[in-house]
Amino acid sequence: MSKAKQKKQFYLLSLGCSKNTVDSTSMADLLGRAGFAATDDPDDAGVLIVNTCGFIESARQESIGALRELAGLKGQNQLLIAAGCMAQRYGSEVVEWVPGIDGVIGTRRWMDIVPFVRELRRRKHPEPLYHLPDEAATVGRDERNVLRATVQGSSAYLKIADGCRRPCAFCAIPQIKGTHVSRPPAAIVAEAIRLQAAGVRELIIIAQDTTDYGHDLGLKNGLSYLLREIAAAAPDIPWIRLMYAYPGYVTDELIETMATTPQVLPYLDIPLQHGHRETLKRMRRPANIEWVYGTVEKLRAAMPDIAIRTTFIVGYPGETDEEFEGLKTFVRDLRFDRVGAFTYSYEASTPSATVSWQVEEAVKQARQAELMELQQAISLSRNQAQVGRVLPVLIEGHGDNLSVGRTYRDAPEIDGLVLVPGELPLGELVPVRIDGAMTYDLTGHPVFDGVNAAPAIVSLSDLTFR
């Protein structure tokens, strides 16, 4: 490949969560507008970018490994840039860990990726260049008409805010991302309209804390307002899914909006992190357990078929046997549809690192296994309750006369799947009668319309349980 062609191509590896993926898409969008072309082969790229994750130790090691691999392959005319969370959090230490990095750009100024690349080339990078401003996240103040969504198949992740102002003792996100900054509603709605025009069938609303949306814009119940605006402006997107709600901020108005807006799915992801008051206090999380019981009751009263997903941390510093038993009781009582359980990860720069009683790793692992075994029986029971119902299934793949899709109860990559015989149309919502249930997945058969050989395509407004 010619040096000129290689110079105008970039390779971008995105690690970590869906929010990081959106930032990667935004950087790629900016580079594309500046005349760069994406390539899947790092050998063909003049610019190599790793959008790193720095949330926990295992994620950091994955990011370091990816950077080292590219540094080992890098040629004389190639630039290697560390971007994202690990870059923001550790700065010059990243270059110490991975010799060969030419530039480090953090989460708060990823939107400067194009001038950053140009500056690296102008300077011919005698020393690594850093772009790690300390000011709060500026995504809401500096839109620049940048794409803030990632399309994966027929689904799209739409980021509505960045940063976080919550004081969780185990989390470094505020250090990495800065405080919460909401994007302007008009910019988000305009993006939803563009995604509708692109044929997106599912819009997944994400932020570090979606329920905090709009507080900095002077909006009361800002998330409810935004959901209604998106639904009205993009009526042809049949599914709108809400992720990353914060305990204590799922308001009555939000519940009403979810229940009365047909496009908004009866699905809520609300990471609770624990079910015992004392553990939650040490976590600096909302510790009003009664609120959780009451809110779950309200959600299920307003939307009887709602699917609720949550996550828990086991082995948090100071977690006693009694506190862990309290978590298990909490899980038994509330019978969540989906649960993720994670062992506590020691983070030196967070308040949790100062707690003297750190739980032994073997105890953490045992508690995680015990909690997931408990939840598996609940998940199976919740899935078995779907047998006999007809549910719209978003078809995402097929082969060997078998199709794979998801119901409204399943967020991509983290929840279950539906296996359906036949090769059904990709990206469409197909009515499927559920005939089998496993711990995480379902099986079913397409419901034919009685006239045509193909199944009838349905929208969310046809979401009925027969």
Short mmCIF file of N, CA, C and O in Angstrom, two decimals, residues 313-418:
data_model
loop_
_atom_site.label_atom_id
_atom_site.label_comp_id
_atom_site.label_asym_id
_atom_site.label_seq_id
_atom_site.Cartn_x
_atom_site.Cartn_y
_atom_site.Cartn_z
N ILE A 313 -23.19 -6.37 43.15
CA ILE A 313 -21.78 -6.59 43.48
C ILE A 313 -21.73 -7.45 44.75
O ILE A 313 -22.33 -7.08 45.76
N VAL A 314 -21.04 -8.57 44.68
CA VAL A 314 -20.86 -9.40 45.87
C VAL A 314 -19.41 -9.28 46.34
O VAL A 314 -18.50 -8.99 45.56
N GLY A 315 -19.22 -9.48 47.64
CA GLY A 315 -17.88 -9.39 48.19
C GLY A 315 -17.39 -7.97 48.36
O GLY A 315 -16.18 -7.73 48.42
N TYR A 316 -18.33 -7.03 48.45
CA TYR A 316 -17.93 -5.65 48.69
C TYR A 316 -17.25 -5.56 50.06
O TYR A 316 -17.61 -6.29 50.99
N PRO A 317 -16.25 -4.68 50.22
CA PRO A 317 -15.54 -4.59 51.50
C PRO A 317 -16.49 -4.48 52.69
O PRO A 317 -17.39 -3.64 52.72
N GLY A 318 -16.29 -5.38 53.65
CA GLY A 318 -17.11 -5.40 54.84
C GLY A 318 -18.39 -6.21 54.73
O GLY A 318 -19.13 -6.33 55.71
N GLU A 319 -18.65 -6.80 53.56
CA GLU A 319 -19.87 -7.59 53.40
C GLU A 319 -19.82 -8.82 54.31
O GLU A 319 -18.98 -9.71 54.13
N THR A 320 -20.72 -8.89 55.27
CA THR A 320 -20.77 -10.01 56.20
C THR A 320 -21.64 -11.12 55.64
O THR A 320 -22.36 -10.94 54.65
N ASP A 321 -21.60 -12.28 56.31
CA ASP A 321 -22.49 -13.37 55.92
C ASP A 321 -23.95 -12.92 56.04
O ASP A 321 -24.78 -13.25 55.19
N GLU A 322 -24.25 -12.16 57.07
CA GLU A 322 -25.62 -11.67 57.27
C GLU A 322 -26.04 -10.75 56.13
O GLU A 322 -27.18 -10.84 55.64
N GLU A 323 -25.15 -9.87 55.70
CA GLU A 323 -25.49 -8.96 54.60
C GLU A 323 -25.70 -9.72 53.30
O GLU A 323 -26.60 -9.41 52.51
N PHE A 324 -24.86 -10.73 53.05
CA PHE A 324 -25.05 -11.53 51.85
C PHE A 324 -26.36 -12.30 51.90
O PHE A 324 -27.07 -12.40 50.89
N GLU A 325 -26.72 -12.82 53.04
CA GLU A 325 -28.01 -13.49 53.18
C GLU A 325 -29.16 -12.51 52.93
O GLU A 325 -30.18 -12.86 52.34
N GLY A 326 -28.96 -11.25 53.37
CA GLY A 326 -29.96 -10.24 53.10
C GLY A 326 -30.13 -9.98 51.61
O GLY A 326 -31.25 -9.78 51.12
N LEU A 327 -29.03 -9.99 50.87
CA LEU A 327 -29.09 -9.85 49.41
C LEU A 327 -29.86 -10.99 48.79
O LEU A 327 -30.70 -10.79 47.90
N LYS A 328 -29.61 -12.21 49.26
CA LYS A 328 -30.32 -13.37 48.71
C LYS A 328 -31.82 -13.27 48.99
O LYS A 328 -32.65 -13.58 48.11
N THR A 329 -32.19 -12.83 50.18
CA THR A 329 -33.61 -12.65 50.50
C THR A 329 -34.23 -11.61 49.58
O THR A 329 -35.36 -11.78 49.09
N PHE A 330 -33.52 -10.54 49.35
CA PHE A 330 -33.96 -9.46 48.46
C PHE A 330 -34.24 -10.01 47.06
O PHE A 330 -35.27 -9.71 46.44
N VAL A 331 -33.33 -10.84 46.55
CA VAL A 331 -33.49 -11.42 45.21
C VAL A 331 -34.67 -12.38 45.17
O VAL A 331 -35.45 -12.40 44.21
N ARG A 332 -34.83 -13.18 46.23
CA ARG A 332 -35.97 -14.10 46.28
C ARG A 332 -37.29 -13.32 46.29
O ARG A 332 -38.27 -13.71 45.65
N ASP A 333 -37.33 -12.25 47.05
CA ASP A 333 -38.57 -11.48 47.19
C ASP A 333 -38.99 -10.82 45.89
O ASP A 333 -40.17 -10.87 45.50
N LEU A 334 -38.03 -10.19 45.21
CA LEU A 334 -38.39 -9.33 44.07
C LEU A 334 -38.38 -10.07 42.74
O LEU A 334 -38.96 -9.58 41.76
N ARG A 335 -37.74 -11.21 42.65
CA ARG A 335 -37.84 -12.08 41.48
C ARG A 335 -37.62 -11.29 40.17
O ARG A 335 -38.50 -11.20 39.31
N PHE A 336 -36.45 -10.73 40.06
CA PHE A 336 -36.09 -10.00 38.85
C PHE A 336 -36.02 -10.94 37.65
O PHE A 336 -35.65 -12.11 37.78
N ASP A 337 -36.33 -10.41 36.48
CA ASP A 337 -36.25 -11.23 35.26
C ASP A 337 -34.81 -11.56 34.91
O ASP A 337 -34.50 -12.68 34.49
N ARG A 338 -33.94 -10.55 35.04
CA ARG A 338 -32.53 -10.73 34.66
C ARG A 338 -31.65 -10.17 35.78
O ARG A 338 -31.92 -9.09 36.31
N VAL A 339 -30.58 -10.88 36.09
CA VAL A 339 -29.64 -10.43 37.11
C VAL A 339 -28.22 -10.70 36.64
O VAL A 339 -27.92 -11.78 36.13
N GLY A 340 -27.36 -9.71 36.81
CA GLY A 340 -25.94 -9.90 36.62
C GLY A 340 -25.26 -9.76 37.97
O GLY A 340 -25.56 -8.82 38.72
N ALA A 341 -24.37 -10.68 38.33
CA ALA A 341 -23.66 -10.63 39.60
C ALA A 341 -22.17 -10.55 39.33
O ALA A 341 -21.63 -11.35 38.57
N PHE A 342 -21.52 -9.59 39.98
CA PHE A 342 -20.10 -9.36 39.76
C PHE A 342 -19.38 -9.31 41.10
O PHE A 342 -19.91 -8.81 42.09
N THR A 343 -18.16 -9.83 41.12
CA THR A 343 -17.36 -9.73 42.33
C THR A 343 -16.75 -8.33 42.41
O THR A 343 -16.40 -7.72 41.39
N TYR A 344 -16.61 -7.84 43.62
CA TYR A 344 -16.03 -6.51 43.84
C TYR A 344 -14.60 -6.47 43.32
O TYR A 344 -13.80 -7.37 43.55
N SER A 345 -14.29 -5.39 42.60
CA SER A 345 -12.94 -5.18 42.07
C SER A 345 -12.30 -4.02 42.81
O SER A 345 -12.83 -2.90 42.83
N TYR A 346 -11.16 -4.27 43.42
CA TYR A 346 -10.45 -3.26 44.19
C TYR A 346 -9.96 -2.15 43.26
O TYR A 346 -9.29 -2.41 42.26
N GLU A 347 -10.31 -0.92 43.58
CA GLU A 347 -9.88 0.24 42.81
C GLU A 347 -9.21 1.23 43.75
O GLU A 347 -9.86 1.86 44.59
N ALA A 348 -7.90 1.41 43.58
CA ALA A 348 -7.10 2.16 44.55
C ALA A 348 -7.54 3.60 44.72
O ALA A 348 -7.40 4.17 45.80
N SER A 349 -8.09 4.22 43.67
CA SER A 349 -8.41 5.64 43.75
C SER A 349 -9.82 5.92 44.23
O SER A 349 -10.26 7.07 44.25
N THR A 350 -10.56 4.88 44.62
CA THR A 350 -11.94 5.06 45.05
C THR A 350 -12.04 4.94 46.57
O THR A 350 -11.21 4.31 47.22
N PRO A 351 -13.09 5.53 47.18
CA PRO A 351 -13.25 5.45 48.63
C PRO A 351 -13.33 4.02 49.16
O PRO A 351 -12.92 3.76 50.30
N SER A 352 -13.85 3.10 48.36
CA SER A 352 -13.98 1.73 48.84
C SER A 352 -12.63 1.09 49.14
O SER A 352 -12.53 0.14 49.92
N ALA A 353 -11.57 1.61 48.54
CA ALA A 353 -10.24 1.05 48.75
C ALA A 353 -9.73 1.30 50.17
O ALA A 353 -8.80 0.64 50.63
N THR A 354 -10.33 2.26 50.85
CA THR A 354 -9.87 2.60 52.21
C THR A 354 -10.55 1.76 53.28
O THR A 354 -10.18 1.84 54.46
N VAL A 355 -11.55 0.97 52.90
CA VAL A 355 -12.23 0.12 53.87
C VAL A 355 -11.28 -1.02 54.25
O VAL A 355 -10.78 -1.74 53.39
N SER A 356 -11.05 -1.18 55.52
CA SER A 356 -10.00 -2.11 55.97
C SER A 356 -10.37 -3.58 55.73
O SER A 356 -9.51 -4.40 55.46
N TRP A 357 -11.66 -3.90 55.83
CA TRP A 357 -12.04 -5.31 55.71
C TRP A 357 -12.35 -5.64 54.26
O TRP A 357 -13.44 -5.43 53.77
N GLN A 358 -11.36 -6.14 53.55
CA GLN A 358 -11.54 -6.59 52.18
C GLN A 358 -11.89 -8.08 52.20
O GLN A 358 -11.23 -8.88 52.86
N VAL A 359 -12.93 -8.45 51.49
CA VAL A 359 -13.40 -9.84 51.46
C VAL A 359 -12.43 -10.68 50.63
O VAL A 359 -11.98 -10.26 49.55
N GLU A 360 -12.12 -11.87 51.10
CA GLU A 360 -11.20 -12.75 50.39
C GLU A 360 -11.77 -13.14 49.02
O GLU A 360 -12.98 -13.30 48.85
N GLU A 361 -10.86 -13.30 48.07
CA GLU A 361 -11.26 -13.59 46.70
C GLU A 361 -12.08 -14.89 46.62
O GLU A 361 -13.07 -14.96 45.89
N ALA A 362 -11.69 -15.90 47.35
CA ALA A 362 -12.42 -17.17 47.31
C ALA A 362 -13.85 -16.99 47.82
O ALA A 362 -14.79 -17.61 47.28
N VAL A 363 -14.03 -16.16 48.83
CA VAL A 363 -15.37 -15.89 49.35
C VAL A 363 -16.20 -15.14 48.31
O VAL A 363 -17.38 -15.43 48.10
N LYS A 364 -15.58 -14.17 47.66
CA LYS A 364 -16.29 -13.43 46.60
C LYS A 364 -16.79 -14.38 45.51
O LYS A 364 -17.95 -14.30 45.08
N GLN A 365 -15.90 -15.24 45.05
CA GLN A 365 -16.26 -16.16 43.96
C GLN A 365 -17.39 -17.10 44.39
O GLN A 365 -18.32 -17.38 43.62
N ALA A 366 -17.31 -17.59 45.62
CA ALA A 366 -18.34 -18.50 46.12
C ALA A 366 -19.69 -17.79 46.22
O ALA A 366 -20.74 -18.37 45.87
N ARG A 367 -19.68 -16.55 46.68
CA ARG A 367 -20.93 -15.81 46.80
C ARG A 367 -21.53 -15.49 45.43
O ARG A 367 -22.75 -15.54 45.25
N GLN A 368 -20.67 -15.17 44.49
CA GLN A 368 -21.19 -14.92 43.14
C GLN A 368 -21.87 -16.16 42.58
O GLN A 368 -22.97 -16.10 42.03
N ALA A 369 -21.23 -17.32 42.72
CA ALA A 369 -21.80 -18.57 42.22
C ALA A 369 -23.11 -18.89 42.93
O ALA A 369 -24.09 -19.33 42.30
N GLU A 370 -23.17 -18.66 44.24
CA GLU A 370 -24.38 -18.95 45.00
C GLU A 370 -25.53 -18.04 44.59
O GLU A 370 -26.68 -18.49 44.44
N LEU A 371 -25.23 -16.77 44.39
CA LEU A 371 -26.28 -15.83 43.98
C LEU A 371 -26.80 -16.17 42.59
O LEU A 371 -28.02 -16.14 42.34
N MET A 372 -25.91 -16.49 41.68
CA MET A 372 -26.35 -16.80 40.32
C MET A 372 -27.13 -18.11 40.27
O MET A 372 -28.06 -18.25 39.48
N GLU A 373 -26.77 -19.07 41.11
CA GLU A 373 -27.54 -20.31 41.17
C GLU A 373 -28.96 -20.03 41.65
O GLU A 373 -29.93 -20.58 41.13
N LEU A 374 -29.08 -19.15 42.65
CA LEU A 374 -30.40 -18.75 43.12
C LEU A 374 -31.19 -18.07 42.02
O LEU A 374 -32.37 -18.38 41.79
N GLN A 375 -30.55 -17.16 41.29
CA GLN A 375 -31.25 -16.42 40.25
C GLN A 375 -31.62 -17.29 39.07
O GLN A 375 -32.63 -17.05 38.41
N GLN A 376 -30.82 -18.30 38.77
CA GLN A 376 -31.12 -19.16 37.62
C GLN A 376 -32.49 -19.80 37.74
O GLN A 376 -33.24 -19.88 36.76
N ALA A 377 -32.85 -20.24 38.94
CA ALA A 377 -34.17 -20.84 39.13
C ALA A 377 -35.26 -19.79 38.92
O ALA A 377 -36.33 -20.10 38.34
N ILE A 378 -35.01 -18.55 39.37
CA ILE A 378 -35.99 -17.49 39.17
C ILE A 378 -36.10 -17.14 37.69
O ILE A 378 -37.21 -16.99 37.16
N SER A 379 -34.97 -17.02 37.02
CA SER A 379 -34.98 -16.70 35.58
C SER A 379 -35.71 -17.76 34.79
O SER A 379 -36.49 -17.44 33.87
N LEU A 380 -35.48 -19.03 35.12
CA LEU A 380 -36.19 -20.11 34.44
C LEU A 380 -37.68 -19.99 34.65
O LEU A 380 -38.47 -20.11 33.71
N SER A 381 -38.09 -19.72 35.89
CA SER A 381 -39.51 -19.57 36.17
C SER A 381 -40.13 -18.40 35.40
O SER A 381 -41.22 -18.51 34.85
N ARG A 382 -39.42 -17.27 35.35
CA ARG A 382 -39.92 -16.11 34.61
C ARG A 382 -40.01 -16.42 33.12
O ARG A 382 -40.94 -15.97 32.44
N ASN A 383 -39.06 -17.18 32.60
CA ASN A 383 -39.12 -17.58 31.20
C ASN A 383 -40.26 -18.55 30.94
O ASN A 383 -40.95 -18.48 29.91
N GLN A 384 -40.46 -19.49 31.85
CA GLN A 384 -41.54 -20.48 31.66
C GLN A 384 -42.91 -19.80 31.60
O GLN A 384 -43.82 -20.30 30.95
N ALA A 385 -43.03 -18.65 32.26
CA ALA A 385 -44.29 -17.91 32.23
C ALA A 385 -44.60 -17.35 30.85
O ALA A 385 -45.75 -16.94 30.57
N GLN A 386 -43.60 -17.34 29.96
CA GLN A 386 -43.82 -16.83 28.60
C GLN A 386 -44.36 -17.90 27.65
O GLN A 386 -44.84 -17.58 26.56
N VAL A 387 -44.27 -19.17 28.06
CA VAL A 387 -44.69 -20.26 27.18
C VAL A 387 -46.18 -20.14 26.89
O VAL A 387 -47.00 -19.96 27.79
N GLY A 388 -46.52 -20.23 25.61
CA GLY A 388 -47.91 -20.10 25.17
C GLY A 388 -48.25 -18.70 24.68
O GLY A 388 -49.26 -18.52 24.00
N ARG A 389 -47.43 -17.72 25.02
CA ARG A 389 -47.68 -16.35 24.55
C ARG A 389 -47.15 -16.13 23.14
O ARG A 389 -46.20 -16.79 22.71
N VAL A 390 -47.75 -15.18 22.47
CA VAL A 390 -47.23 -14.73 21.18
C VAL A 390 -46.53 -13.40 21.41
O VAL A 390 -47.15 -12.43 21.85
N LEU A 391 -45.22 -13.38 21.12
CA LEU A 391 -44.42 -12.19 21.36
C LEU A 391 -43.76 -11.73 20.07
O LEU A 391 -43.29 -12.57 19.29
N PRO A 392 -43.71 -10.43 19.82
CA PRO A 392 -42.89 -9.95 18.70
C PRO A 392 -41.42 -10.25 18.98
O PRO A 392 -40.92 -9.97 20.07
N VAL A 393 -40.75 -10.80 18.01
CA VAL A 393 -39.32 -11.12 18.13
C VAL A 393 -38.56 -10.37 17.04
O VAL A 393 -38.90 -10.47 15.86
N LEU A 394 -37.56 -9.60 17.46
CA LEU A 394 -36.72 -8.88 16.51
C LEU A 394 -35.66 -9.85 15.99
O LEU A 394 -34.79 -10.30 16.74
N ILE A 395 -35.75 -10.18 14.72
CA ILE A 395 -34.87 -11.19 14.13
C ILE A 395 -33.52 -10.56 13.81
O ILE A 395 -33.43 -9.56 13.10
N GLU A 396 -32.44 -11.20 14.32
CA GLU A 396 -31.10 -10.63 14.17
C GLU A 396 -30.12 -11.54 13.43
O GLU A 396 -29.03 -11.11 13.08
N GLY A 397 -30.49 -12.78 13.20
CA GLY A 397 -29.58 -13.67 12.48
C GLY A 397 -30.28 -14.95 12.10
O GLY A 397 -31.30 -15.32 12.70
N HIS A 398 -29.76 -15.60 11.09
CA HIS A 398 -30.29 -16.92 10.74
C HIS A 398 -29.25 -17.72 9.98
O HIS A 398 -28.27 -17.18 9.44
N GLY A 399 -29.44 -19.02 9.96
CA GLY A 399 -28.56 -19.94 9.26
C GLY A 399 -28.94 -21.36 9.61
O GLY A 399 -29.49 -21.62 10.69
N ASP A 400 -28.70 -22.27 8.68
CA ASP A 400 -29.03 -23.68 8.89
C ASP A 400 -30.49 -23.84 9.28
O ASP A 400 -30.85 -24.64 10.15
N ASN A 401 -31.35 -23.05 8.60
CA ASN A 401 -32.80 -23.12 8.81
C ASN A 401 -33.20 -22.81 10.26
O ASN A 401 -34.16 -23.37 10.81
N LEU A 402 -32.46 -21.92 10.90
CA LEU A 402 -32.77 -21.48 12.25
C LEU A 402 -32.55 -19.98 12.35
O LEU A 402 -31.54 -19.47 11.89
N SER A 403 -33.51 -19.28 12.96
CA SER A 403 -33.39 -17.84 13.17
C SER A 403 -33.19 -17.55 14.65
O SER A 403 -33.67 -18.29 15.52
N VAL A 404 -32.49 -16.46 14.92
CA VAL A 404 -32.22 -16.02 16.28
C VAL A 404 -32.69 -14.58 16.43
O VAL A 404 -32.41 -13.74 15.57
N GLY A 405 -33.40 -14.32 17.53
CA GLY A 405 -33.88 -12.96 17.75
C GLY A 405 -34.07 -12.69 19.24
O GLY A 405 -33.69 -13.50 20.10
N ARG A 406 -34.68 -11.53 19.53
CA ARG A 406 -34.91 -11.11 20.91
C ARG A 406 -36.35 -10.61 21.07
O ARG A 406 -36.91 -10.03 20.14
N THR A 407 -36.88 -10.82 22.26
CA THR A 407 -38.17 -10.21 22.60
C THR A 407 -37.90 -8.88 23.29
O THR A 407 -36.76 -8.50 23.54
N TYR A 408 -38.99 -8.18 23.63
CA TYR A 408 -38.85 -6.92 24.37
C TYR A 408 -38.15 -7.13 25.71
O TYR A 408 -37.60 -6.19 26.29
N ARG A 409 -38.13 -8.36 26.22
CA ARG A 409 -37.54 -8.67 27.52
C ARG A 409 -36.02 -8.77 27.47
O ARG A 409 -35.39 -8.96 28.51
N ASP A 410 -35.44 -8.63 26.28
CA ASP A 410 -34.03 -8.95 26.10
C ASP A 410 -33.26 -7.81 25.46
O ASP A 410 -33.45 -7.53 24.27
N ALA A 411 -32.37 -7.19 26.23
CA ALA A 411 -31.45 -6.21 25.66
C ALA A 411 -30.34 -6.94 24.92
O ALA A 411 -29.96 -8.05 25.30
N PRO A 412 -29.79 -6.34 23.87
CA PRO A 412 -28.75 -7.03 23.11
C PRO A 412 -27.52 -7.33 23.95
O PRO A 412 -27.11 -6.52 24.78
N GLU A 413 -26.97 -8.49 23.73
CA GLU A 413 -25.68 -8.94 24.26
C GLU A 413 -25.69 -9.29 25.75
O GLU A 413 -24.82 -10.02 26.21
N ILE A 414 -26.66 -8.81 26.52
CA ILE A 414 -26.63 -9.09 27.96
C ILE A 414 -27.78 -9.98 28.42
O ILE A 414 -27.71 -10.57 29.50
N ASP A 415 -28.85 -10.04 27.63
CA ASP A 415 -30.00 -10.85 28.03
C ASP A 415 -30.14 -12.06 27.12
O ASP A 415 -29.19 -12.45 26.45
N GLY A 416 -31.34 -12.65 27.10
CA GLY A 416 -31.53 -13.91 26.39
C GLY A 416 -31.86 -13.75 24.91
O GLY A 416 -31.93 -12.65 24.36
N LEU A 417 -32.07 -14.91 24.28
CA LEU A 417 -32.39 -14.99 22.86
C LEU A 417 -33.62 -15.87 22.66
O LEU A 417 -34.02 -16.62 23.56
N VAL A 418 -34.19 -15.78 21.47
CA VAL A 418 -35.27 -16.68 21.07
C VAL A 418 -34.81 -17.43 19.83
O VAL A 418 -34.35 -16.82 18.85
#
